[in-house]
């Protein structure tokens, strides 16, 4: 759930561009409505004036919705009204003849591109379906004389001038779209480049959040990635992990994490005070589905000499959506080498209980969103209780994340959960501070 609520940088950049695109689209509708409307007033063509008033009102409403953060409603209002207005005008008003060609259909082409851009965040049916509908309509109007001649005819003279005007506007929209898309792409490229440089430049570090038992004694840690940015300071993973996933850089980044965590485990193994520590490592879905994921984990362990039984790989339910057979096979292979598995953010995703039985899991983690309101929201308390008893029935260790105060911890203990992680005990810490916290530091 934190993935949804956290400020995802890429999402933010794109959301800003969508707002710009909606402002531009709304302003364009206002401009077109006004200019054509004023012109048709001089011609006393009342139906046309009506259409232009509609265009003006839709444009204004889109600007208002965008300003008040209803960008999704603004997008749909804009696209639906544009589609019907454009098709209507193409069918009834802008019918090509030997004197003047059709021009309004060109807008359908550009708005297909526009729709694809502003619907990036929608599911694939909407993201690709809506532009396809615009393109199909463009194809019909561009390839035929399709139209219904009514007695409401605009003179050829107006249509000749109008064709030039409409096509100039369509070209301006095209340039605007290309500019916005280019800017979007170069921003993404820049961040991806920065991540690659950061990897080579050793700007990533692992922090360790203690995992404690009901006595408050540390028995392990979760490794959490931080980007030590030369200008921005410590950058949170919620900002860069989604970008690393988008660009595929999560694979080398994830390999680095696994390697560093294994190195740390190997170091802890040498000290009797720390040899029993478990270390959990987050593995993203894309990384897990790499063909050589298993080989890579095993080679990291071999190279560093880490004790496999202390390594816990944390996966989320999203790993399980694709090719369950492959997931189970990979997990079994790593499991037979002694590595453990933890199911992270349990209860927030694709919660089919059926898969739980099939996976060789060791732990499940109650997501912090349930723990946060465990004392105030009976539903969250009930979910937490259900997860705990389900975990026990399946013979799994249940860890509660995001425990921030004593009351939450006591509630969890009363309900049978004895392993915790959270700010009540400690934030994620650099390794030396973690060791001091766990009272195992030799310094
Ligand atoms: P996560 O795996 O669910 O990690 C727990 C997050 O909760 C951490 O945020 C941690 O600092 C935070 N947290 C711990 N205790 C508390 C608490 O008591 N209250 C609150 N409000 N928060 C608490 P962090 O370190 O910012 O990491 C965010 C997410 O980034 C992680 O969520 C994980 O999904 C991802 N991540 C971090 N490191 C890695 C990594 O090495 N690889 C991958 N693929 N993802 C990573
Ligand atoms: Ca985790
Ligand atoms: Ca989690």
GROMACS .gro file of C-alpha atoms and ligand atoms in nm, residues 2 222 282 314 344-345 365 367-368 401, ligand 3:
model
   11
    2UNK     CA    1   0.292   0.228   0.062
  222UNK     CA    2   1.565  -0.611   0.681
  282UNK     CA    3   1.356  -0.722  -0.094
  314UNK     CA    4   1.112  -1.094   0.055
  344UNK     CA    5   0.587  -0.898   0.218
  345UNK     CA    6   0.294  -0.655   0.247
  365UNK     CA    7   0.465  -0.989   0.702
  367UNK     CA    8   0.150  -0.488   0.607
  368UNK     CA    9   0.203  -0.166   0.799
  401UNK     CA   10   0.570  -0.422   1.014
  446LIG    CA1   11   0.647  -0.435   0.368
   0.00000   0.00000   0.00000
